[in-house]
CSV table of C-alpha atoms in Angstrom, one decimal:
chain,number,residue,atom,x,y,z
V,723,MET,CA,2.7,15.4,-0.2
V,724,VAL,CA,5.3,12.9,0.2
V,725,THR,CA,5.9,9.4,0.1
V,726,TYR,CA,8.9,7.2,-0.9
V,727,GLY,CA,7.6,3.1,-2.0
V,728,SER,CA,6.3,1.9,-5.0
V,729,ARG,CA,2.4,2.4,-6.7
V,730,GLY,CA,0.4,1.2,-4.0
V,731,ASP,CA,1.3,4.7,-1.8
V,732,VAL,CA,1.3,6.6,-4.4
V,733,GLU,CA,-1.8,6.1,-5.8
V,734,PRO,CA,-3.4,6.9,-2.7
V,735,MET,CA,-1.8,10.3,-2.3
V,736,THR,CA,-2.8,10.9,-6.1
V,737,GLY,CA,-6.3,10.3,-5.0
V,738,LEU,CA,-5.8,13.3,-2.2
V,739,ALA,CA,-3.5,15.4,-4.2
V,740,VAL,CA,-6.5,15.4,-7.1
V,741,ARG,CA,-9.3,16.2,-4.2
V,742,LEU,CA,-7.1,18.4,-3.1
V,743,ARG,CA,-6.5,20.7,-6.6
V,744,ALA,CA,-10.8,20.2,-6.6
V,745,LEU,CA,-10.7,22.8,-3.1
V,746,GLY,CA,-9.0,24.2,-4.0
V,747,ALA,CA,-5.2,24.0,-3.1
V,748,GLU,CA,-2.1,23.6,-4.6
V,749,VAL,CA,-0.3,20.6,-4.4
V,750,ARG,CA,3.1,18.9,-4.8
V,751,VAL,CA,4.0,14.6,-5.0
V,752,CYS,CA,7.2,14.0,-3.5
V,753,ALA,CA,7.7,10.7,-4.9
V,754,PRO,CA,10.3,8.1,-6.7
V,755,PRO,CA,10.7,9.4,-10.4
V,756,ASP,CA,9.0,6.4,-12.2
V,757,PHE,CA,5.6,7.7,-11.2
V,758,ALA,CA,6.2,11.1,-13.6
V,759,GLU,CA,3.4,9.6,-15.9
V,760,LEU,CA,1.3,9.0,-13.4
V,761,LEU,CA,1.0,12.2,-12.0
V,762,ASN,CA,2.1,14.3,-15.3
V,763,ASP,CA,-1.7,12.5,-16.3
V,764,VAL,CA,-3.6,14.3,-13.7
V,765,ASP,CA,-1.0,17.5,-14.1
V,766,VAL,CA,0.0,17.3,-10.1
V,767,PRO,CA,3.8,18.4,-10.1
V,768,LEU,CA,6.3,16.3,-9.6
V,769,SER,CA,9.3,16.1,-7.1
V,770,PRO,CA,11.5,12.9,-7.7
V,771,VAL,CA,13.4,11.7,-4.5
V,772,GLY,CA,15.1,9.4,-3.9
V,773,TRP,CA,16.5,5.9,-5.7
V,774,PRO,CA,13.5,4.9,-8.9
V,775,ILE,CA,12.1,2.0,-6.4
V,776,ARG,CA,11.1,-0.5,-9.2
V,777,ALA,CA,15.4,-1.2,-9.9
V,778,LEU,CA,15.3,-0.7,-6.1
V,779,ALA,CA,12.6,-3.4,-5.0
V,780,THR,CA,14.4,-5.6,-8.0
V,781,GLY,CA,18.1,-5.0,-7.0
V,782,ALA,CA,19.2,-3.2,-10.3
V,783,ILE,CA,20.1,-0.7,-8.4
V,784,PRO,CA,24.3,-0.9,-8.1
V,785,GLY,CA,25.2,-1.7,-4.3
V,786,LYS,CA,22.3,-1.6,-2.7
V,787,ALA,CA,20.8,-5.8,-4.5
V,788,LYS,CA,21.3,-6.9,-0.9
V,789,ALA,CA,20.6,-3.9,0.9
V,790,GLY,CA,17.4,-3.7,4.0
V,791,LEU,CA,16.0,-0.8,4.0
V,792,SER,CA,18.2,-0.4,7.8
V,793,ASP,CA,21.3,-0.5,5.7
V,794,ILE,CA,19.9,2.6,3.2
V,795,ALA,CA,18.3,4.0,6.2
V,796,ALA,CA,20.4,7.0,6.6
V,797,GLU,CA,21.0,7.7,2.7
V,798,LEU,CA,17.2,7.6,2.3
V,799,THR,CA,16.4,9.8,5.7
V,800,ALA,CA,18.6,12.8,3.7
V,801,MET,CA,16.9,12.3,0.3
V,802,ALA,CA,14.1,12.5,2.1
V,803,TYR,CA,15.0,15.3,3.8
V,804,GLU,CA,16.2,17.0,0.8
V,805,ALA,CA,14.0,16.7,-1.8
V,806,VAL,CA,11.1,18.3,1.4
V,807,ALA,CA,13.2,21.0,2.4
V,808,GLY,CA,13.4,22.3,-1.5
V,809,VAL,CA,9.5,22.6,-2.2
V,810,ALA,CA,8.0,22.6,0.9
V,811,GLU,CA,9.0,26.6,2.2
V,812,GLY,CA,5.9,28.2,2.9
V,813,CYS,CA,4.1,25.2,2.2
V,814,ALA,CA,0.6,24.9,4.5
V,815,ALA,CA,1.1,21.3,5.5
V,816,VAL,CA,3.7,18.3,4.7
V,817,VAL,CA,1.1,15.5,4.4
V,818,ALA,CA,3.4,11.2,4.6
V,819,THR,CA,3.4,8.0,4.3
V,820,GLY,CA,6.1,5.5,3.2
V,821,SER,CA,9.0,3.3,4.0
V,822,PHE,CA,10.3,4.7,7.3
V,823,PRO,CA,13.2,5.9,7.0
V,824,ALA,CA,11.7,8.4,4.2
V,825,LEU,CA,8.8,9.5,6.7
V,826,ALA,CA,11.5,10.3,8.9
V,827,GLY,CA,13.8,12.9,6.9
V,828,THR,CA,10.2,14.3,5.7
V,829,ARG,CA,8.9,14.5,9.2
V,830,THR,CA,12.4,16.5,10.1
V,831,ALA,CA,11.9,18.7,7.0
V,832,ALA,CA,8.5,20.0,7.8
V,833,GLU,CA,10.4,20.7,11.5
V,834,LYS,CA,13.2,22.7,10.6
V,835,LEU,CA,10.7,24.7,8.3
V,836,GLY,CA,7.7,24.7,10.9
V,837,VAL,CA,5.0,23.4,8.7
V,838,PRO,CA,2.6,21.1,10.1
V,839,TYR,CA,3.3,17.5,9.2
V,840,VAL,CA,0.6,15.1,9.1
V,841,PHE,CA,1.0,11.5,8.5
V,842,THR,CA,-0.5,8.6,7.2
V,843,SER,CA,-1.1,4.6,7.4
V,844,PHE,CA,-2.8,2.7,4.2
V,845,SER,CA,-3.4,-0.3,7.3
V,846,PRO,CA,-4.9,-0.3,10.4
V,847,CYS,CA,-1.8,-2.8,11.7
V,848,TYR,CA,1.0,-0.6,10.6
V,849,LEU,CA,-0.4,1.5,13.8
V,850,PRO,CA,0.0,0.7,17.7
V,851,SER,CA,-3.0,-0.5,19.7
V,852,PRO,CA,-3.9,-2.2,22.2
V,853,HIS,CA,-6.0,-4.2,19.7
V,854,HIS,CA,-4.3,-6.1,18.0
V,855,PRO,CA,-0.2,-7.2,17.3
V,856,PRO,CA,2.4,-5.4,15.7
V,857,LEU,CA,3.5,-6.7,11.9
V,858,ARG,CA,6.5,-9.9,12.9
V,859,ARG,CA,9.4,-9.5,11.1
V,860,PRO,CA,11.0,-12.2,9.6
V,861,GLY,CA,12.5,-14.5,11.6
V,862,GLN,CA,11.5,-12.4,14.8
V,863,VAL,CA,12.2,-14.9,18.0
V,864,ILE,CA,9.8,-13.3,20.8
V,865,PRO,CA,11.0,-13.5,23.8
V,866,PRO,CA,9.0,-15.2,26.3
V,867,GLU,CA,8.3,-12.8,29.1
V,868,VAL,CA,6.6,-10.5,26.2
V,869,THR,CA,3.0,-11.1,25.9
V,870,GLY,CA,-0.4,-9.2,24.8
V,871,ASN,CA,-0.2,-6.5,22.4
V,872,ARG,CA,1.0,-3.4,24.4
V,873,GLY,CA,4.1,-5.8,25.4
V,874,LEU,CA,4.2,-6.9,21.3
V,875,TRP,CA,4.2,-3.0,20.4
V,876,ASP,CA,7.2,-1.8,23.2
V,877,LEU,CA,8.9,-4.3,21.6
V,878,HIS,CA,8.6,-2.8,18.0
V,879,ALA,CA,9.4,0.3,19.4
V,880,GLU,CA,12.6,-0.7,20.9
V,881,HIS,CA,12.9,-2.6,17.6
V,882,MET,CA,12.3,0.5,15.2
V,883,GLU,CA,14.8,2.6,18.0
V,884,ALA,CA,17.8,0.1,17.6
V,885,LEU,CA,17.0,-0.3,13.1
V,886,PHE,CA,16.9,3.3,13.0
V,887,GLY,CA,17.5,5.8,16.5
V,888,ASP,CA,20.9,6.8,15.3
V,889,THR,CA,20.6,7.3,11.8
V,890,ILE,CA,17.8,9.6,12.0
V,891,ASN,CA,19.5,11.7,15.2
V,892,THR,CA,23.0,11.8,13.1
V,893,HIS,CA,20.8,13.1,10.4
V,894,ARG,CA,19.0,16.1,13.1
V,895,ALA,CA,22.4,16.7,14.4
V,896,SER,CA,24.0,17.2,10.8
V,897,ILE,CA,20.7,20.3,10.3
V,898,GLY,CA,21.0,21.7,13.7
V,899,LEU,CA,17.8,19.6,15.0
V,900,PRO,CA,18.0,18.5,19.1
V,901,PRO,CA,17.8,14.4,19.0
V,902,VAL,CA,14.8,12.9,19.8
V,903,SER,CA,14.1,9.7,21.3
V,904,GLY,CA,10.6,7.1,20.6
V,905,VAL,CA,11.9,7.5,16.8
V,906,ARG,CA,8.7,5.2,16.5
V,907,ASP,CA,6.2,7.0,17.4
V,908,HIS,CA,8.1,10.8,16.6
V,909,VAL,CA,7.7,10.0,13.0
V,910,PHE,CA,3.7,8.1,12.9
V,911,THR,CA,2.6,12.0,15.8
V,912,GLY,CA,-0.7,10.8,18.7
V,913,HIS,CA,-2.6,12.8,15.6
V,914,PRO,CA,-2.7,10.0,12.0
V,915,PHE,CA,-4.8,9.8,9.7
V,916,LEU,CA,-6.0,6.3,8.6
V,917,ALA,CA,-7.0,5.9,4.5
V,918,ALA,CA,-8.4,2.9,5.0
V,919,ASP,CA,-11.8,1.6,4.4
V,920,PRO,CA,-14.0,1.4,7.6
V,921,VAL,CA,-15.5,-2.2,6.2
V,922,LEU,CA,-12.4,-3.4,4.9
V,923,GLY,CA,-10.2,-2.1,7.6
V,924,PRO,CA,-11.6,-1.1,11.0
V,925,TRP,CA,-10.0,0.9,13.4
V,926,GLN,CA,-10.8,0.4,17.2
V,927,GLU,CA,-10.7,3.3,19.4
V,928,THR,CA,-7.3,3.2,21.7
V,929,PRO,CA,-6.6,6.3,24.4
V,930,GLU,CA,-2.6,6.0,23.2
V,931,LEU,CA,-3.4,7.1,19.5
V,932,ASP,CA,-5.8,9.6,18.3
V,933,VAL,CA,-6.3,8.0,14.8
V,934,THR,CA,-8.7,10.0,12.1
V,935,GLN,CA,-9.8,7.0,9.1
V,936,THR,CA,-11.1,9.1,6.7
V,937,GLY,CA,-11.8,5.6,3.9
V,938,ALA,CA,-9.5,4.5,1.2
V,939,TRP,CA,-8.0,7.6,-1.4
V,940,ILE,CA,-9.2,6.6,-4.4
V,941,ARG,CA,-8.7,8.1,-7.5
V,942,PRO,CA,-11.9,7.5,-9.8
V,943,ASP,CA,-9.9,6.3,-12.8
V,944,GLU,CA,-12.6,6.9,-16.6
V,945,ARG,CA,-9.2,4.9,-18.9
V,946,PRO,CA,-10.9,2.6,-21.3
V,947,LEU,CA,-10.1,-0.9,-21.0
V,948,PRO,CA,-7.7,-1.6,-24.3
V,949,ALA,CA,-9.0,-3.4,-27.6
V,950,GLY,CA,-7.2,-6.8,-27.3
V,951,LEU,CA,-8.2,-6.8,-23.5
V,952,GLU,CA,-11.6,-5.5,-24.1
V,953,ALA,CA,-11.9,-8.2,-27.4
V,954,PHE,CA,-10.7,-11.4,-25.3
V,955,LEU,CA,-14.0,-10.1,-22.1
V,956,ALA,CA,-16.8,-10.9,-25.2
V,957,ALA,CA,-14.7,-13.7,-26.0
V,958,GLY,CA,-15.8,-16.0,-23.1
V,959,ALA,CA,-16.6,-16.6,-19.7
V,960,LYS,CA,-15.6,-14.7,-17.1
V,961,PRO,CA,-11.9,-15.4,-16.6
V,962,VAL,CA,-9.7,-15.3,-12.8
V,963,TYR,CA,-7.4,-12.5,-13.3
V,964,VAL,CA,-4.1,-13.1,-11.3
V,965,GLY,CA,-1.9,-10.2,-10.4
V,966,PHE,CA,1.0,-9.6,-7.3
V,967,GLY,CA,1.6,-5.6,-8.7
V,968,SER,CA,4.3,-4.0,-7.3
V,969,MET,CA,5.8,-7.2,-5.4
V,970,PRO,CA,9.0,-8.5,-7.9
V,971,MET,CA,8.0,-11.8,-6.3
V,972,ARG,CA,11.7,-12.3,-5.1
V,973,GLY,CA,12.8,-15.8,-5.1
V,974,ALA,CA,10.7,-17.2,-7.4
V,975,ASN,CA,11.0,-18.4,-11.3
V,976,ALA,CA,8.6,-15.6,-13.1
V,977,GLN,CA,8.1,-18.7,-15.7
V,978,GLU,CA,7.4,-21.3,-13.4
V,979,VAL,CA,4.5,-19.0,-11.2
V,980,SER,CA,2.8,-17.8,-14.5
V,981,ARG,CA,2.7,-21.9,-15.2
V,982,ALA,CA,1.6,-23.0,-11.9
V,983,VAL,CA,-0.9,-20.1,-12.0
V,984,ILE,CA,-3.2,-20.8,-15.2
V,985,GLU,CA,-2.6,-24.1,-14.1
V,986,ALA,CA,-4.1,-23.8,-11.0
V,987,VAL,CA,-7.4,-21.6,-12.9
V,988,ARG,CA,-7.0,-24.6,-16.0
V,989,THR,CA,-8.7,-27.1,-13.1
V,990,GLN,CA,-11.7,-24.6,-12.2
V,991,ASN,CA,-12.7,-24.5,-15.7
V,992,ARG,CA,-11.7,-20.8,-16.1
V,993,ARG,CA,-10.3,-18.4,-18.0
V,994,VAL,CA,-6.5,-17.0,-16.7
V,995,LEU,CA,-6.1,-13.2,-17.7
V,996,LEU,CA,-2.9,-12.7,-16.4
V,997,GLY,CA,-1.4,-9.3,-15.0
V,998,SER,CA,2.2,-9.4,-16.0
V,999,GLY,CA,3.1,-6.3,-13.2
V,1000,TRP,CA,6.6,-7.1,-11.0
V,1001,ALA,CA,6.7,-10.2,-11.2
V,1002,ASP,CA,6.4,-10.6,-15.4
V,1003,LEU,CA,4.4,-13.4,-15.6
V,1004,ALA,CA,3.7,-14.6,-19.0
V,1005,LEU,CA,1.8,-16.9,-21.6
V,1006,ILE,CA,3.3,-20.6,-21.3
V,1007,ASP,CA,1.4,-21.4,-24.2
V,1008,ASP,CA,-0.6,-20.5,-27.2
V,1009,ARG,CA,-4.2,-21.2,-26.2
V,1010,ASP,CA,-6.6,-18.7,-26.4
V,1011,ASP,CA,-8.0,-19.3,-23.0
V,1012,CYS,CA,-5.4,-17.6,-21.7
V,1013,PHE,CA,-4.5,-12.7,-22.7
V,1014,VAL,CA,-1.3,-10.9,-20.6
V,1015,VAL,CA,-2.1,-7.3,-19.7
V,1016,GLY,CA,0.1,-4.8,-18.1
V,1017,GLU,CA,-1.2,-1.7,-16.6
V,1018,VAL,CA,-4.4,-1.2,-16.6
V,1019,ASN,CA,-7.8,0.1,-15.2
V,1020,GLN,CA,-8.1,-1.8,-12.2
V,1021,GLN,CA,-11.7,-0.6,-11.4
V,1022,ALA,CA,-13.3,-1.3,-15.0
V,1023,LEU,CA,-11.4,-4.6,-15.3
V,1024,PHE,CA,-12.4,-5.7,-11.9
V,1025,ARG,CA,-15.9,-5.6,-12.5
V,1026,ARG,CA,-16.1,-7.9,-15.1
V,1027,VAL,CA,-13.6,-10.8,-13.8
V,1028,ALA,CA,-14.7,-13.9,-11.7
V,1029,ALA,CA,-11.8,-13.5,-9.6
V,1030,VAL,CA,-9.1,-11.5,-8.2
V,1031,VAL,CA,-5.2,-12.9,-7.0
V,1032,HIS,CA,-3.2,-10.7,-6.1
V,1033,HIS,CA,-0.6,-10.1,-3.7
V,1034,GLY,CA,-2.8,-8.4,-1.1
V,1035,GLY,CA,-1.7,-4.7,-1.3
V,1036,ALA,CA,-4.3,-2.3,0.7
V,1037,GLY,CA,-5.1,-0.7,-2.8
V,1038,THR,CA,-5.9,-4.0,-4.6
V,1039,THR,CA,-7.4,-5.1,-1.9
V,1040,THR,CA,-9.4,-1.9,-1.8
V,1041,THR,CA,-10.5,-2.2,-5.6
V,1042,ALA,CA,-11.4,-6.1,-5.7
V,1043,ALA,CA,-13.9,-4.7,-2.5
V,1044,ARG,CA,-15.2,-2.4,-4.1
V,1045,ALA,CA,-15.6,-4.2,-7.4
V,1046,GLY,CA,-17.6,-7.0,-5.9
V,1047,ALA,CA,-15.0,-9.5,-7.0
V,1048,PRO,CA,-13.8,-12.5,-4.3
V,1049,GLN,CA,-10.0,-12.4,-3.6
V,1050,VAL,CA,-7.0,-14.8,-3.6
V,1051,ILE,CA,-4.2,-13.0,-1.4
V,1052,VAL,CA,-1.0,-14.5,-1.8
V,1053,PRO,CA,0.8,-12.2,1.2
V,1054,GLN,CA,4.7,-11.6,0.6
V,1055,VAL,CA,5.3,-8.6,2.9
V,1056,ALA,CA,4.4,-6.1,5.3
V,1057,ASP,CA,0.3,-5.7,5.4
V,1058,GLN,CA,-0.5,-7.7,3.2
V,1059,PRO,CA,-0.8,-11.1,5.3
V,1060,TYR,CA,-3.4,-8.6,7.7
V,1061,TRP,CA,-5.4,-7.9,4.6
V,1062,ALA,CA,-5.6,-12.0,3.5
V,1063,GLY,CA,-6.9,-12.5,6.9
V,1064,ARG,CA,-9.3,-9.5,6.5
V,1065,VAL,CA,-10.6,-10.6,3.3
V,1066,THR,CA,-11.3,-14.4,4.8
V,1067,GLU,CA,-13.3,-13.5,8.4
V,1068,LEU,CA,-15.5,-11.1,6.0
V,1069,GLY,CA,-15.8,-13.6,3.7
V,1070,ILE,CA,-14.8,-11.9,0.3
V,1071,GLY,CA,-12.2,-14.4,-0.5
V,1072,ALA,CA,-8.9,-16.7,0.7
V,1073,GLY,CA,-5.7,-15.5,1.7
V,1074,HIS,CA,-2.5,-18.4,0.5
V,1075,ASP,CA,-1.1,-20.1,2.7
V,1076,GLY,CA,2.6,-19.1,1.7
V,1077,PRO,CA,4.4,-16.0,-0.4
V,1078,THR,CA,4.8,-18.7,-3.9
V,1079,PRO,CA,1.2,-20.4,-5.1
V,1080,THR,CA,2.2,-23.6,-7.2
V,1081,ALA,CA,-0.3,-25.9,-8.7
V,1082,GLU,CA,-1.4,-27.3,-6.1
V,1083,SER,CA,-2.1,-24.8,-3.0
V,1084,LEU,CA,-3.8,-22.3,-5.7
V,1085,PRO,CA,-6.8,-24.5,-6.7
V,1086,ALA,CA,-8.0,-24.9,-2.7
V,1087,VAL,CA,-8.0,-21.1,-2.1
V,1088,LEU,CA,-9.7,-20.2,-5.7
V,1089,GLU,CA,-12.7,-22.9,-4.9
V,1090,ILE,CA,-13.5,-20.5,-1.7
V,1091,ALA,CA,-13.3,-17.8,-3.9
V,1092,LEU,CA,-15.4,-18.7,-6.9
V,1093,ALA,CA,-17.9,-20.5,-4.9
V,1094,PRO,CA,-21.4,-18.7,-5.4
V,1095,GLU,CA,-22.0,-17.9,-1.6
V,1096,THR,CA,-18.5,-16.0,-1.7
V,1097,GLY,CA,-19.9,-13.9,-4.6
V,1098,ALA,CA,-23.2,-13.6,-3.3
V,1099,ARG,CA,-20.8,-12.1,0.1
V,1100,ALA,CA,-18.5,-10.1,-2.2
V,1101,ALA,CA,-21.0,-7.9,-3.6
V,1102,VAL,CA,-23.0,-8.0,0.2
V,1103,VAL,CA,-19.4,-6.0,1.0
V,1104,ALA,CA,-19.4,-3.6,-2.3
V,1105,GLU,CA,-21.9,-1.7,-1.5
V,1106,THR,CA,-20.4,-1.5,2.4
V,1107,VAL,CA,-17.2,0.4,0.6
V,1108,ARG,CA,-16.7,4.3,1.2
V,1109,THR,CA,-15.4,5.8,-2.2
V,1110,ASP,CA,-15.5,9.3,-0.8
V,1111,GLY,CA,-12.1,9.3,1.6
V,1112,ALA,CA,-10.2,11.4,0.0
V,1113,GLU,CA,-12.5,14.4,-0.1
V,1114,GLN,CA,-12.9,13.4,3.5
V,1115,ALA,CA,-9.7,13.5,4.1
V,1116,ALA,CA,-9.1,16.7,1.3
V,1117,LYS,CA,-12.0,18.7,3.5
V,1118,LEU,CA,-10.2,18.0,7.2
V,1119,LEU,CA,-7.2,19.2,5.9
V,1120,LEU,CA,-8.0,22.4,4.3
V,1121,ASP,CA,-10.3,22.8,8.1
V,1122,MET,CA,-7.2,21.6,10.1
V,1123,ILE,CA,-5.3,24.5,8.1
V,1124,GLY,CA,-7.6,27.2,8.1
V,1125,ARG,CA,-7.6,26.6,11.5
V,1126,SER,CA,-4.0,27.1,11.9
V,1127,GLY,CA,-2.5,24.3,11.6
V,1128,SER,CA,-1.8,23.7,15.5
V,1129,ALA,CA,-4.3,20.1,15.2
V,1130,LEU,CA,-1.6,18.7,12.6
V,1131,SER,CA,2.0,19.5,13.9
V,1132,ALA,CA,0.9,18.1,17.5
V,1133,GLY,CA,3.3,15.6,19.1
């Protein structure tokens, strides 16, 4: 199993790894070195790949502070290839997700070793479909002659080819493999897995792509909440949780964001629970209506809060929905605007306009999330969220492997 990404990319793979092991399979995970402790806790071996992801995301690696994904593509492709080629020989399958250059290196390694390869997406919006457009790139200008979703996805494929085609094919040539055309579809394959809940992130069937939607890959978390957090929760009414996970909130000052979100929640006469995360949220005063936590069992915590304000990662969205907690999503990048839209459409919360919450902008969406009808709707949707996605995916994989793996490696 391979991913190069943040906690939101690694946690679902851990959920699948645990289920595969329970069914008797041997599992190894290639992931950034940041997640050694997470994988060690579930006794799954880690093969580190690439730079520490938090250091890369926050600009702490020399020479990479201003590098975009296309700028580091060649290095990351080679890193993923070397990591996977070093451990995957003789494996029954390689399951991969995460950043595109790492995926390309992973597929190349699997091809070189003759091991079946399965691409997985955690969000429907990443997969080409006539039913929805691709994610809009920052600053992207759509030519006026390009209309309709199919045309937009064709443009997306051209963009991916321009960004990564030469890099991927140069690497393939260096290890004796022929070039490929259409690198996006080569990496995504024609038979991807979609590890998203069918209610939260539904897939509409299309003849262009044979998608297997398993449900989200959830790892049951049995950790108790810290004693200090338990004491805070017991000391008053349910707080509003605010945390942005693995988002460093670039371009925004941590102290300013902390002040904005705390003041906004206080306007609703609610207590505040901050998840420090990569945004480094922190207390702004010594009032007892606010508490800060680090990495914590969100599955247990979100059942005990009035609402969850977060960045809109697929995993956090699913965890909050499963807990029946109304949501406010402050989308930063990637698929996060998609999840903000889904939460709004389902009536279980609201999306914030723009990536930077302020004391002026946040109260309006908080009012929506804290309204009684939103809470009631969130409770109804919570009952529909599937919890068996990892088990379903594990069984499918083992069944495919048992049938010689031909279904896994088909284009």
